[in-house]
PDB file of C-alpha atoms in Angstrom:
ATOM      1  CA  MET A  30       1.342 -15.739  25.720  1.00 52.00           C
ATOM      2  CA  ASN A  31      -1.442 -13.928  23.897  1.00 51.00           C
ATOM      3  CA  THR A  32       1.106 -10.838  24.220  1.00 54.00           C
ATOM      4  CA  ILE A  33       3.598 -12.977  22.252  1.00 53.00           C
ATOM      5  CA  LEU A  34       1.366 -14.213  19.505  1.00 46.00           C
ATOM      6  CA  LEU A  35       0.087 -10.571  18.974  1.00 47.00           C
ATOM      7  CA  THR A  36       3.361  -9.358  18.392  1.00 52.00           C
ATOM      8  CA  ILE A  37       4.098 -12.404  16.424  1.00 53.00           C
ATOM      9  CA  VAL A  38       1.200 -11.340  13.707  1.00 48.00           C
ATOM     10  CA  LEU A  39       1.520  -7.530  13.508  1.00 50.00           C
ATOM     11  CA  ALA A  40       5.400  -7.955  12.816  1.00 62.00           C
ATOM     12  CA  LEU A  41       4.185 -10.461   9.644  1.00 81.00           C
ATOM     13  CA  THR A  42       1.325  -7.881   8.421  1.00 89.00           C
ATOM     14  CA  PRO A  43       3.036  -5.018   6.499  1.00 93.00           C
ATOM     15  CA  SER A  44       2.659  -1.672   7.682  1.00 93.00           C
ATOM     16  CA  ASN A  45       0.704   0.648   5.481  1.00 91.00           C
ATOM     17  CA  MET A  46       3.991   2.210   4.223  1.00 93.00           C
ATOM     18  CA  GLU A  47       5.129  -1.357   3.490  1.00 95.00           C
ATOM     19  CA  LEU A  48       1.779  -2.581   1.439  1.00 95.00           C
ATOM     20  CA  ALA A  49       1.971   0.634  -0.987  1.00 94.00           C
ATOM     21  CA  GLU A  50       5.633   0.259  -1.162  1.00 96.00           C
ATOM     22  CA  GLU A  51       4.354  -3.042  -2.537  1.00 97.00           C
ATOM     23  CA  ALA A  52       2.169  -1.064  -5.259  1.00 96.00           C
ATOM     24  CA  LEU A  53       5.166   1.294  -5.545  1.00 96.00           C
ATOM     25  CA  VAL A  54       7.377  -1.576  -6.585  1.00 97.00           C
ATOM     26  CA  ILE A  55       4.880  -3.260  -9.059  1.00 97.00           C
ATOM     27  CA  SER A  56       4.523   0.327 -10.526  1.00 96.00           C
ATOM     28  CA  SER A  57       8.486   1.163 -10.611  1.00 96.00           C
ATOM     29  CA  GLU A  58       9.097  -2.385 -12.558  1.00 96.00           C
ATOM     30  CA  ALA A  59       6.995  -1.280 -15.473  1.00 96.00           C
ATOM     31  CA  LEU A  60       9.228   1.810 -15.694  1.00 95.00           C
ATOM     32  CA  SER A  61      12.031  -0.178 -15.242  1.00 94.00           C
ATOM     33  CA  ASP A  62      10.878  -2.232 -18.221  1.00 95.00           C
ATOM     34  CA  ILE A  63      10.077   0.991 -20.617  1.00 94.00           C
ATOM     35  CA  LEU A  64      13.793   2.352 -19.764  1.00 93.00           C
ATOM     36  CA  GLU A  65      15.423  -1.162 -20.858  1.00 94.00           C
ATOM     37  CA  SER A  66      12.970  -0.914 -24.159  1.00 93.00           C
ATOM     38  CA  TYR A  67      14.412   2.309 -24.652  1.00 92.00           C
ATOM     39  CA  ASN A  68      18.239   1.377 -23.774  1.00 91.00           C
ATOM     40  CA  ALA A  69      18.467   4.299 -21.056  1.00 91.00           C
ATOM     41  CA  GLN A  70      21.008   2.644 -19.114  1.00 91.00           C
ATOM     42  CA  VAL A  71      22.180   5.647 -16.682  1.00 92.00           C
ATOM     43  CA  VAL A  72      19.654   8.470 -15.369  1.00 93.00           C
ATOM     44  CA  ILE A  73      19.147  10.781 -13.199  1.00 93.00           C
ATOM     45  CA  ILE A  74      15.676  10.755 -11.761  1.00 94.00           C
ATOM     46  CA  GLU A  75      13.812  13.943 -10.961  1.00 93.00           C
ATOM     47  CA  ILE A  76      10.511  13.901  -8.532  1.00 94.00           C
ATOM     48  CA  LEU A  77       8.042  16.961 -10.032  1.00 94.00           C
ATOM     49  CA  GLY A  78       5.471  18.191  -7.942  1.00 92.00           C
ATOM     50  CA  GLU A  79       5.220  18.703  -4.336  1.00 90.00           C
ATOM     51  CA  HIS A  80       3.564  15.081  -3.249  1.00 90.00           C
ATOM     52  CA  ALA A  81       4.399  14.910   0.106  1.00 90.00           C
ATOM     53  CA  GLY A  82       5.582  11.209  -0.445  1.00 91.00           C
ATOM     54  CA  GLY A  83       7.857  12.234  -3.180  1.00 92.00           C
ATOM     55  CA  TRP A  84      11.118  11.324  -1.209  1.00 93.00           C
ATOM     56  CA  PHE A  85       9.007   7.826  -1.086  1.00 94.00           C
ATOM     57  CA  VAL A  86       9.119   7.396  -4.739  1.00 95.00           C
ATOM     58  CA  GLU A  87      12.319   8.572  -5.448  1.00 95.00           C
ATOM     59  CA  GLN A  88      13.663   6.253  -2.768  1.00 95.00           C
ATOM     60  CA  THR A  89      11.748   2.821  -4.384  1.00 96.00           C
ATOM     61  CA  LEU A  90      12.208   4.054  -7.476  1.00 96.00           C
ATOM     62  CA  THR A  91      16.130   4.018  -7.264  1.00 95.00           C
ATOM     63  CA  SER A  92      16.428   0.699  -5.292  1.00 96.00           C
ATOM     64  CA  VAL A  93      14.548  -1.027  -8.033  1.00 96.00           C
ATOM     65  CA  LEU A  94      16.188   0.494 -11.006  1.00 95.00           C
ATOM     66  CA  CYS A  95      19.581  -0.338  -9.399  1.00 95.00           C
ATOM     67  CA  GLU A  96      18.378  -3.784  -8.933  1.00 96.00           C
ATOM     68  CA  ASN A  97      17.669  -4.191 -12.630  1.00 95.00           C
ATOM     69  CA  GLY A  98      20.932  -2.751 -13.785  1.00 94.00           C
ATOM     70  CA  ILE A  99      20.177   0.646 -14.339  1.00 93.00           C
ATOM     71  CA  SER A 100      22.800   3.080 -12.995  1.00 92.00           C
ATOM     72  CA  ILE A 101      21.324   6.219 -11.145  1.00 91.00           C
ATOM     73  CA  ILE A 102      23.342   9.642 -10.962  1.00 88.00           C
ATOM     74  CA  SER A 103      22.232  11.850  -8.035  1.00 76.00           C
ATOM     75  CA  SER A 104      24.595  14.262  -7.403  1.00 60.00           C
ATOM     76  CA  VAL A 105      26.144  16.223 -10.672  1.00 57.00           C
ATOM     77  CA  SER A 106      26.687  19.631 -11.585  1.00 52.00           C
ATOM     78  CA  ASP A 107      24.344  21.597 -13.663  1.00 56.00           C
ATOM     79  CA  SER A 108      26.801  21.586 -16.534  1.00 52.00           C
ATOM     80  CA  SER A 109      27.182  17.888 -16.570  1.00 58.00           C
ATOM     81  CA  LEU A 110      23.130  17.243 -16.554  1.00 58.00           C
ATOM     82  CA  ARG A 111      22.967  17.240 -20.260  1.00 65.00           C
ATOM     83  CA  SER A 112      25.024  14.516 -20.777  1.00 78.00           C
ATOM     84  CA  PHE A 113      22.368  12.075 -19.144  1.00 87.00           C
ATOM     85  CA  ASP A 114      19.007  10.984 -19.845  1.00 91.00           C
ATOM     86  CA  ARG A 115      16.404  12.043 -17.684  1.00 93.00           C
ATOM     87  CA  LEU A 116      13.775  10.160 -16.004  1.00 95.00           C
ATOM     88  CA  MET A 117      11.073  12.756 -14.995  1.00 95.00           C
ATOM     89  CA  ILE A 118       8.628  11.614 -12.142  1.00 96.00           C
ATOM     90  CA  ARG A 119       5.401  12.791 -10.871  1.00 96.00           C
ATOM     91  CA  PRO A 120       3.606  10.878  -8.289  1.00 95.00           C
ATOM     92  CA  MET A 121      -0.193  10.675  -9.325  1.00 95.00           C
ATOM     93  CA  GLU A 122      -1.629   8.469  -6.557  1.00 93.00           C
ATOM     94  CA  ILE A 123       0.063   7.127  -3.643  1.00 94.00           C
ATOM     95  CA  VAL A 124      -2.781   5.868  -1.199  1.00 93.00           C
ATOM     96  CA  VAL A 125      -4.051   3.071   0.610  1.00 93.00           C
ATOM     97  CA  GLU A 126      -8.288   3.066   1.014  1.00 93.00           C
ATOM     98  CA  TYR A 127      -9.774   0.608   3.033  1.00 92.00           C
ATOM     99  CA  GLY A 128     -12.457  -1.567   1.501  1.00 90.00           C
ATOM    100  CA  ASP A 129     -15.283  -4.316   2.761  1.00 87.00           C
ATOM    101  CA  VAL A 130     -15.518  -4.906   6.382  1.00 87.00           C
ATOM    102  CA  SER A 131     -16.485  -8.691   7.140  1.00 84.00           C
ATOM    103  CA  ARG A 132     -15.801 -11.389   9.605  1.00 81.00           C
ATOM    104  CA  PRO A 133     -14.787 -14.933   8.740  1.00 75.00           C
ATOM    105  CA  TRP A 134     -17.621 -16.408  10.925  1.00 73.00           C
ATOM    106  CA  LEU A 135     -20.651 -14.793  12.503  1.00 66.00           C
ATOM    107  CA  ILE A 136     -19.264 -14.041  15.955  1.00 70.00           C
ATOM    108  CA  GLY A 137     -15.384 -13.782  14.689  1.00 76.00           C
ATOM    109  CA  ASN A 138     -13.078 -10.855  14.731  1.00 85.00           C
ATOM    110  CA  LYS A 139     -13.717  -8.131  12.402  1.00 89.00           C
ATOM    111  CA  ARG A 140     -11.390  -7.771   9.328  1.00 90.00           C
ATOM    112  CA  ILE A 141     -11.063  -4.825   7.064  1.00 91.00           C
ATOM    113  CA  GLU A 142      -9.732  -4.876   3.529  1.00 93.00           C
ATOM    114  CA  ARG A 143      -6.726  -2.645   2.593  1.00 94.00           C
ATOM    115  CA  ILE A 144      -5.769  -1.928  -1.215  1.00 95.00           C
ATOM    116  CA  ALA A 145      -2.643   0.066  -1.831  1.00 95.00           C
ATOM    117  CA  ARG A 146      -2.893   1.971  -5.055  1.00 96.00           C
ATOM    118  CA  CYS A 147       0.418   3.787  -6.782  1.00 96.00           C
ATOM    119  CA  GLU A 148      -0.139   5.755  -9.953  1.00 96.00           C
ATOM    120  CA  LEU A 149       3.265   7.310 -11.562  1.00 97.00           C
ATOM    121  CA  SER A 150       3.501   9.486 -14.427  1.00 97.00           C
ATOM    122  CA  ALA A 151       7.213   9.618 -16.115  1.00 96.00           C
ATOM    123  CA  THR A 152       8.739  11.332 -19.239  1.00 96.00           C
ATOM    124  CA  LEU A 153      12.324  10.281 -20.623  1.00 96.00           C
ATOM    125  CA  VAL A 154      14.489  13.312 -21.859  1.00 94.00           C
ATOM    126  CA  ASP A 155      17.129  12.383 -23.310  1.00 91.00           C
ATOM    127  CA  SER A 156      20.702  14.340 -23.420  1.00 86.00           C
ATOM    128  CA  ASP A 157      19.529  16.590 -26.127  1.00 88.00           C
ATOM    129  CA  GLY A 158      16.520  17.804 -24.594  1.00 89.00           C
ATOM    130  CA  LYS A 159      13.782  15.407 -26.814  1.00 93.00           C
ATOM    131  CA  ILE A 160      11.453  13.599 -24.688  1.00 94.00           C
ATOM    132  CA  VAL A 161      11.954  10.108 -25.969  1.00 95.00           C
ATOM    133  CA  THR A 162       8.418   8.951 -24.216  1.00 95.00           C
ATOM    134  CA  THR A 163       5.970   9.415 -21.939  1.00 96.00           C
ATOM    135  CA  ALA A 164       4.062   6.480 -19.658  1.00 95.00           C
ATOM    136  CA  ARG A 165       2.077   6.190 -16.779  1.00 97.00           C
ATOM    137  CA  THR A 166       2.504   3.231 -14.562  1.00 96.00           C
ATOM    138  CA  ASN A 167       0.197   1.743 -12.105  1.00 96.00           C
ATOM    139  CA  GLY A 168       0.359  -0.745  -9.053  1.00 96.00           C
ATOM    140  CA  THR A 169      -2.004  -2.117  -6.648  1.00 96.00           C
ATOM    141  CA  ALA A 170      -1.419  -4.678  -3.612  1.00 96.00           C
ATOM    142  CA  GLN A 171      -3.883  -5.586  -1.383  1.00 95.00           C
ATOM    143  CA  ASP A 172      -4.563  -7.984   1.915  1.00 94.00           C
ATOM    144  CA  VAL A 173      -7.367  -8.288   4.543  1.00 93.00           C
ATOM    145  CA  ILE A 174      -6.314  -6.961   8.358  1.00 92.00           C
ATOM    146  CA  LEU A 175      -8.384  -7.044  11.520  1.00 92.00           C
ATOM    147  CA  TRP A 176     -10.280  -3.916  12.382  1.00 89.00           C
ATOM    148  CA  SER A 177      -8.463  -3.833  15.423  1.00 88.00           C
ATOM    149  CA  ASP A 178      -5.109  -3.159  13.680  1.00 91.00           C
ATOM    150  CA  VAL A 179      -5.793  -0.421  11.757  1.00 87.00           C
ATOM    151  CA  SER A 180      -4.503   2.286  14.025  1.00 86.00           C
ATOM    152  CA  THR A 181      -1.093   0.136  14.503  1.00 88.00           C
ATOM    153  CA  LEU A 182      -0.333  -0.536  11.076  1.00 90.00           C
ATOM    154  CA  SER A 183      -1.518   2.877  10.118  1.00 85.00           C
ATOM    155  CA  GLY A 184       2.159   4.232  11.124  1.00 78.00           C
ATOM    156  CA  SER A 185       2.919   7.410  12.539  1.00 77.00           C
ATOM    157  CA  MET A 186       1.042  10.804  11.980  1.00 77.00           C
ATOM    158  CA  GLU A 187       3.759  11.798   9.207  1.00 77.00           C
ATOM    159  CA  TRP A 188       2.288   9.392   6.865  1.00 80.00           C
ATOM    160  CA  GLU A 189      -1.066  10.842   7.187  1.00 82.00           C
ATOM    161  CA  TRP A 190      -0.969  11.283   3.233  1.00 82.00           C
ATOM    162  CA  LEU A 191      -0.637   7.719   2.912  1.00 84.00           C
ATOM    163  CA  SER A 192      -3.899   6.719   4.102  1.00 82.00           C
ATOM    164  CA  THR A 193      -7.908   7.416   3.666  1.00 80.00           C
ATOM    165  CA  GLU A 194     -10.487   7.429   6.012  1.00 81.00           C
ATOM    166  CA  LEU A 195     -11.943   3.834   7.548  1.00 79.00           C
ATOM    167  CA  PRO A 196     -15.289   2.960   6.217  1.00 77.00           C
ATOM    168  CA  GLU A 197     -18.093   3.833   9.306  1.00 70.00           C
ATOM    169  CA  ASP A 198     -19.115   1.110  11.263  1.00 60.00           C
ATOM    170  CA  SER A 199     -22.393   0.479   9.748  1.00 47.00           C
ATOM    171  CA  GLY A 200     -24.640  -0.268  13.418  1.00 44.00           C
ATOM    172  CA  SER A 201     -22.661  -3.657  13.865  1.00 51.00           C
ATOM    173  CA  SER A 202     -21.772  -2.651  17.188  1.00 51.00           C
ATOM    174  CA  ILE A 203     -25.625  -2.883  18.176  1.00 46.00           C
ATOM    175  CA  LEU A 204     -26.374  -5.987  15.620  1.00 53.00           C
ATOM    176  CA  GLU A 205     -23.157  -7.609  17.557  1.00 57.00           C
ATOM    177  CA  PRO A 206     -24.627  -8.273  20.915  1.00 56.00           C
ATOM    178  CA  LEU A 207     -27.921  -9.435  19.728  1.00 56.00           C
ATOM    179  CA  ILE A 208     -26.413 -11.907  17.186  1.00 61.00           C
ATOM    180  CA  VAL A 209     -24.122 -13.338  20.028  1.00 62.00           C
ATOM    181  CA  SER A 210     -26.874 -13.595  22.345  1.00 65.00           C
ATOM    182  CA  GLY A 211     -29.316 -15.058  20.233  1.00 68.00           C
ATOM    183  CA  VAL A 212     -26.666 -18.128  19.343  1.00 69.00           C
ATOM    184  CA  VAL A 213     -25.940 -18.463  23.083  1.00 72.00           C
ATOM    185  CA  ALA A 214     -30.075 -18.772  23.752  1.00 73.00           C
ATOM    186  CA  SER A 215     -30.087 -21.127  20.603  1.00 74.00           C
ATOM    187  CA  LEU A 216     -27.402 -23.570  22.033  1.00 72.00           C
ATOM    188  CA  VAL A 217     -28.901 -23.254  25.456  1.00 74.00           C
ATOM    189  CA  TYR A 218     -32.123 -24.401  24.494  1.00 71.00           C
ATOM    190  CA  LEU A 219     -30.957 -27.123  22.127  1.00 74.00           C
ATOM    191  CA  PHE A 220     -28.443 -28.544  25.479  1.00 70.00           C
ATOM    192  CA  TYR A 221     -31.558 -28.663  27.561  1.00 73.00           C
ATOM    193  CA  SER A 222     -34.391 -29.442  25.279  1.00 74.00           C
ATOM    194  CA  SER A 223     -32.077 -32.660  24.225  1.00 70.00           C
ATOM    195  CA  ARG A 224     -31.689 -33.331  27.937  1.00 68.00           C
ATOM    196  CA  ALA A 225     -35.377 -33.532  28.541  1.00 62.00           C
ATOM    197  CA  ASP A 226     -36.003 -35.930  25.754  1.00 59.00           C
TER     198      ASP A 226
END
């Protein structure tokens, strides 16, 4: 039964990649608004730089722009490139960081905050090769997960570029048994002292 509940909870909790995608969608929506304001209805997306998540940015951005009615040209010959606007994207940051470690109660499960951040630098160039506009867009998504789920939600080794290191467990492993023992001892004392009266 516990295994089934754990599987359901993990299925509902986004992985690091899914949380990063939420932040990337927010950043991409802002880019979509910018393109619409310049009446750019058909664009070629070019990912600049060597960021390991370039494919991830291109895939998500393409999806968001298409949903907002902007057509994406993917495979064209060099000669026909000149007839379309180009959206040049440089991923500046795509990362999942870990924040505060806490417990809902004194002896509850340890939880950790996750913050996904995305920053994209964009340049829109028209068919004449003139820069129409440049922009930086940001997106942030965050949640709180169980400490024990971190390794499962981090994903495969291929996603290493996405996550920062966990904060050190600041000695709470020594303190926890002392707190639990103190609480239990207090409850036992109260139970027996009330019976003696």
